[in-house]
mmCIF file of C-alpha atoms in Angstrom:
data_model
loop_
_atom_site.group_PDB
_atom_site.id
_atom_site.type_symbol
_atom_site.label_atom_id
_atom_site.label_comp_id
_atom_site.label_asym_id
_atom_site.label_seq_id
_atom_site.Cartn_x
_atom_site.Cartn_y
_atom_site.Cartn_z
ATOM 1 C CA MET A 25 -88.337 7.586 1.908
ATOM 2 C CA ASP A 26 -86.754 4.424 3.326
ATOM 3 C CA LEU A 27 -83.826 5.015 5.640
ATOM 4 C CA SER A 28 -81.005 2.527 5.092
ATOM 5 C CA TYR A 29 -77.562 2.400 6.679
ATOM 6 C CA ASP A 30 -74.608 -0.002 6.681
ATOM 7 C CA PHE A 31 -72.029 0.140 9.475
ATOM 8 C CA TYR A 32 -68.973 -2.072 9.821
ATOM 9 C CA ILE A 33 -68.113 -2.860 13.426
ATOM 10 C CA ASN A 34 -64.808 -4.327 14.555
ATOM 11 C CA ALA A 35 -66.423 -6.946 16.780
ATOM 12 C CA PRO A 36 -67.968 -10.404 16.431
ATOM 13 C CA ILE A 37 -71.688 -10.742 15.688
ATOM 14 C CA GLU A 38 -72.352 -11.967 19.249
ATOM 15 C CA LYS A 39 -71.058 -8.723 20.726
ATOM 16 C CA VAL A 40 -73.008 -6.537 18.276
ATOM 17 C CA TRP A 41 -76.193 -8.525 18.955
ATOM 18 C CA GLU A 42 -75.682 -8.065 22.696
ATOM 19 C CA THR A 43 -75.401 -4.293 22.218
ATOM 20 C CA LEU A 44 -78.690 -4.262 20.284
ATOM 21 C CA VAL A 45 -80.787 -6.403 22.648
ATOM 22 C CA SER A 46 -79.354 -6.024 26.165
ATOM 23 C CA ASP A 47 -80.418 -3.360 28.649
ATOM 24 C CA GLU A 48 -76.795 -2.287 29.104
ATOM 25 C CA GLY A 49 -76.116 -2.009 25.372
ATOM 26 C CA VAL A 50 -79.322 -0.117 24.680
ATOM 27 C CA GLN A 51 -78.835 2.181 27.678
ATOM 28 C CA GLN A 52 -75.348 3.097 26.476
ATOM 29 C CA THR A 53 -76.352 3.666 22.849
ATOM 30 C CA PHE A 54 -79.984 4.915 22.841
ATOM 31 C CA TYR A 55 -79.852 8.045 24.987
ATOM 32 C CA GLY A 56 -80.191 6.231 28.325
ATOM 33 C CA CYS A 57 -83.205 4.080 27.386
ATOM 34 C CA THR A 58 -83.718 0.490 28.376
ATOM 35 C CA ILE A 59 -85.293 -2.098 26.123
ATOM 36 C CA ARG A 60 -88.278 -4.150 27.188
ATOM 37 C CA SER A 61 -89.137 -7.168 25.086
ATOM 38 C CA SER A 62 -89.310 -10.947 25.129
ATOM 39 C CA PHE A 63 -88.149 -10.825 21.476
ATOM 40 C CA ILE A 64 -90.894 -13.310 20.601
ATOM 41 C CA PRO A 65 -92.676 -12.504 17.303
ATOM 42 C CA GLY A 66 -96.050 -10.883 17.985
ATOM 43 C CA GLU A 67 -95.018 -9.609 21.421
ATOM 44 C CA THR A 68 -94.194 -6.011 22.293
ATOM 45 C CA ILE A 69 -90.953 -4.079 22.270
ATOM 46 C CA SER A 70 -90.435 -0.711 23.979
ATOM 47 C CA TYR A 71 -87.559 1.705 24.448
ATOM 48 C CA ILE A 72 -88.145 3.427 27.784
ATOM 49 C CA GLY A 73 -86.086 6.048 29.553
ATOM 50 C CA PRO A 74 -85.778 9.677 30.620
ATOM 51 C CA GLY A 75 -87.957 12.083 28.642
ATOM 52 C CA ASN A 76 -91.233 13.988 28.499
ATOM 53 C CA ASP A 77 -92.932 11.740 31.082
ATOM 54 C CA GLY A 78 -89.976 11.373 33.481
ATOM 55 C CA GLU A 79 -87.769 8.291 33.843
ATOM 56 C CA GLU A 80 -90.424 5.932 32.406
ATOM 57 C CA THR A 81 -91.075 7.774 29.147
ATOM 58 C CA VAL A 82 -91.962 5.435 26.279
ATOM 59 C CA HIS A 83 -89.858 6.764 23.404
ATOM 60 C CA VAL A 84 -90.863 4.148 20.837
ATOM 61 C CA TYR A 85 -92.880 0.951 20.956
ATOM 62 C CA GLY A 86 -94.101 -1.738 18.620
ATOM 63 C CA LYS A 87 -94.368 -5.464 17.962
ATOM 64 C CA ILE A 88 -91.653 -7.972 17.165
ATOM 65 C CA LEU A 89 -91.963 -9.238 13.583
ATOM 66 C CA THR A 90 -88.824 -11.398 13.342
ATOM 67 C CA CYS A 91 -86.129 -12.327 15.820
ATOM 68 C CA ASN A 92 -83.388 -14.616 14.596
ATOM 69 C CA PRO A 93 -80.658 -14.181 17.229
ATOM 70 C CA LEU A 94 -77.264 -13.135 15.852
ATOM 71 C CA GLU A 95 -78.850 -12.555 12.429
ATOM 72 C CA LYS A 96 -81.979 -10.400 12.223
ATOM 73 C CA LEU A 97 -84.313 -8.342 14.413
ATOM 74 C CA SER A 98 -87.351 -6.657 12.877
ATOM 75 C CA PHE A 99 -90.205 -4.839 14.571
ATOM 76 C CA THR A 100 -92.909 -2.255 13.994
ATOM 77 C CA GLU A 101 -92.247 1.125 15.542
ATOM 78 C CA HIS A 102 -94.504 3.908 16.814
ATOM 79 C CA PRO A 103 -93.466 7.158 18.512
ATOM 80 C CA GLY A 104 -94.265 7.199 22.220
ATOM 81 C CA PRO A 105 -97.618 8.638 23.332
ATOM 82 C CA SER A 106 -96.069 11.796 24.757
ATOM 83 C CA TYR A 107 -94.510 12.639 21.376
ATOM 84 C CA ASN A 108 -97.605 12.526 19.188
ATOM 85 C CA GLN A 109 -101.322 12.236 19.915
ATOM 86 C CA ASP A 110 -101.745 10.100 16.787
ATOM 87 C CA HIS A 111 -98.913 7.725 17.830
ATOM 88 C CA ALA A 112 -100.916 4.528 17.301
ATOM 89 C CA ASN A 113 -101.448 5.401 13.618
ATOM 90 C CA LEU A 114 -97.823 6.372 12.958
ATOM 91 C CA GLU A 115 -96.090 3.096 12.224
ATOM 92 C CA THR A 116 -92.789 2.275 10.537
ATOM 93 C CA ARG A 117 -90.675 -0.866 10.484
ATOM 94 C CA ILE A 118 -87.136 -1.226 11.790
ATOM 95 C CA THR A 119 -84.948 -4.128 10.666
ATOM 96 C CA TYR A 120 -81.426 -4.857 11.874
ATOM 97 C CA THR A 121 -79.444 -7.463 9.935
ATOM 98 C CA LEU A 122 -76.019 -8.740 10.996
ATOM 99 C CA THR A 123 -73.509 -10.458 8.706
ATOM 100 C CA THR A 124 -69.876 -11.398 9.157
ATOM 101 C CA VAL A 125 -67.399 -9.624 6.890
ATOM 102 C CA GLY A 126 -63.858 -10.848 7.550
ATOM 103 C CA ASN A 127 -63.294 -10.305 11.270
ATOM 104 C CA CYS A 128 -65.956 -7.583 11.414
ATOM 105 C CA THR A 129 -69.733 -7.433 11.612
ATOM 106 C CA LYS A 130 -71.778 -5.579 9.042
ATOM 107 C CA LEU A 131 -74.800 -3.998 10.721
ATOM 108 C CA THR A 132 -77.508 -3.028 8.239
ATOM 109 C CA LEU A 133 -80.429 -0.962 9.471
ATOM 110 C CA ILE A 134 -83.504 -0.369 7.344
ATOM 111 C CA ASN A 135 -86.259 1.870 8.692
ATOM 112 C CA ASP A 136 -89.081 1.714 6.145
ATOM 113 C CA LEU A 137 -92.852 1.799 5.569
ATOM 114 C CA TRP A 138 -93.030 5.531 6.293
ATOM 115 C CA SER A 139 -96.351 7.225 5.609
ATOM 116 C CA GLN A 140 -96.348 10.468 3.655
ATOM 117 C CA GLU A 141 -95.789 13.468 5.912
ATOM 118 C CA HIS A 142 -94.839 11.315 8.944
ATOM 119 C CA PRO A 143 -93.992 13.918 11.627
ATOM 120 C CA SER A 144 -90.976 11.970 12.948
ATOM 121 C CA TYR A 145 -89.254 11.321 9.610
ATOM 122 C CA LYS A 146 -86.798 14.231 9.659
ATOM 123 C CA SER A 147 -85.718 13.802 13.287
ATOM 124 C CA THR A 148 -85.381 10.043 12.814
ATOM 125 C CA LYS A 149 -83.295 10.565 9.675
ATOM 126 C CA ASP A 150 -81.036 12.930 11.661
ATOM 127 C CA HIS A 151 -80.726 10.623 14.693
ATOM 128 C CA TRP A 152 -80.057 7.206 13.107
ATOM 129 C CA PRO A 153 -76.450 8.028 12.094
ATOM 130 C CA MET A 154 -75.768 9.206 15.655
ATOM 131 C CA ILE A 155 -77.302 6.101 17.231
ATOM 132 C CA LEU A 156 -75.527 3.738 14.825
ATOM 133 C CA SER A 157 -72.207 5.517 15.381
ATOM 134 C CA ASN A 158 -72.759 5.126 19.112
ATOM 135 C CA ILE A 159 -73.532 1.398 18.661
ATOM 136 C CA LYS A 160 -70.296 0.992 16.702
ATOM 137 C CA THR A 161 -68.188 2.951 19.200
ATOM 138 C CA PHE A 162 -69.684 1.291 22.280
ATOM 139 C CA THR A 163 -69.373 -2.217 20.845
ATOM 140 C CA GLU A 164 -65.749 -1.645 19.846
ATOM 141 C CA THR A 165 -64.518 0.367 22.849
ATOM 142 C CA GLY A 166 -67.080 0.144 25.662
ATOM 143 C CA LYS A 167 -67.416 3.964 25.535
ATOM 144 C CA GLN A 168 -70.226 6.257 24.444
ATOM 145 C CA LEU A 169 -69.976 9.184 22.076
ATOM 146 C CA ASP A 170 -70.641 12.588 23.680
ATOM 147 C CA PHE A 171 -73.151 14.431 21.530
ATOM 148 C CA GLY A 172 -73.454 17.288 24.020
ATOM 149 C CA PHE A 173 -77.035 16.664 25.097
#
């Protein structure tokens, strides 16, 4: 059930990292959300933006597990409260790893530790390729992909 993706981005690691952790990068690549986190292990991380609860909808939240700048970011992930009443018990783990390959950056995403019958699995599986494609496009060109929604 693990979700695993590798994307090769024609940009240095520093630029890819900035896309993943900056408000501007996240806003351009995660459906208009901003990211709120100190990136200190044990502290919180939230993706917040337009949605069910207005402009401040918590889409996902969790705790930072590992943050090695320019190398690895790992955190627990729960769906936001407006998406599932049992949100606190629905936890997965997201890990981004960056490595240099020639003049490119290899971005590996692993989204694992899914419980059986997790209600967000299918939609997450469908959305990760879109989000990662948007990260690649934005980092390389400064433009977003238009998915029509």
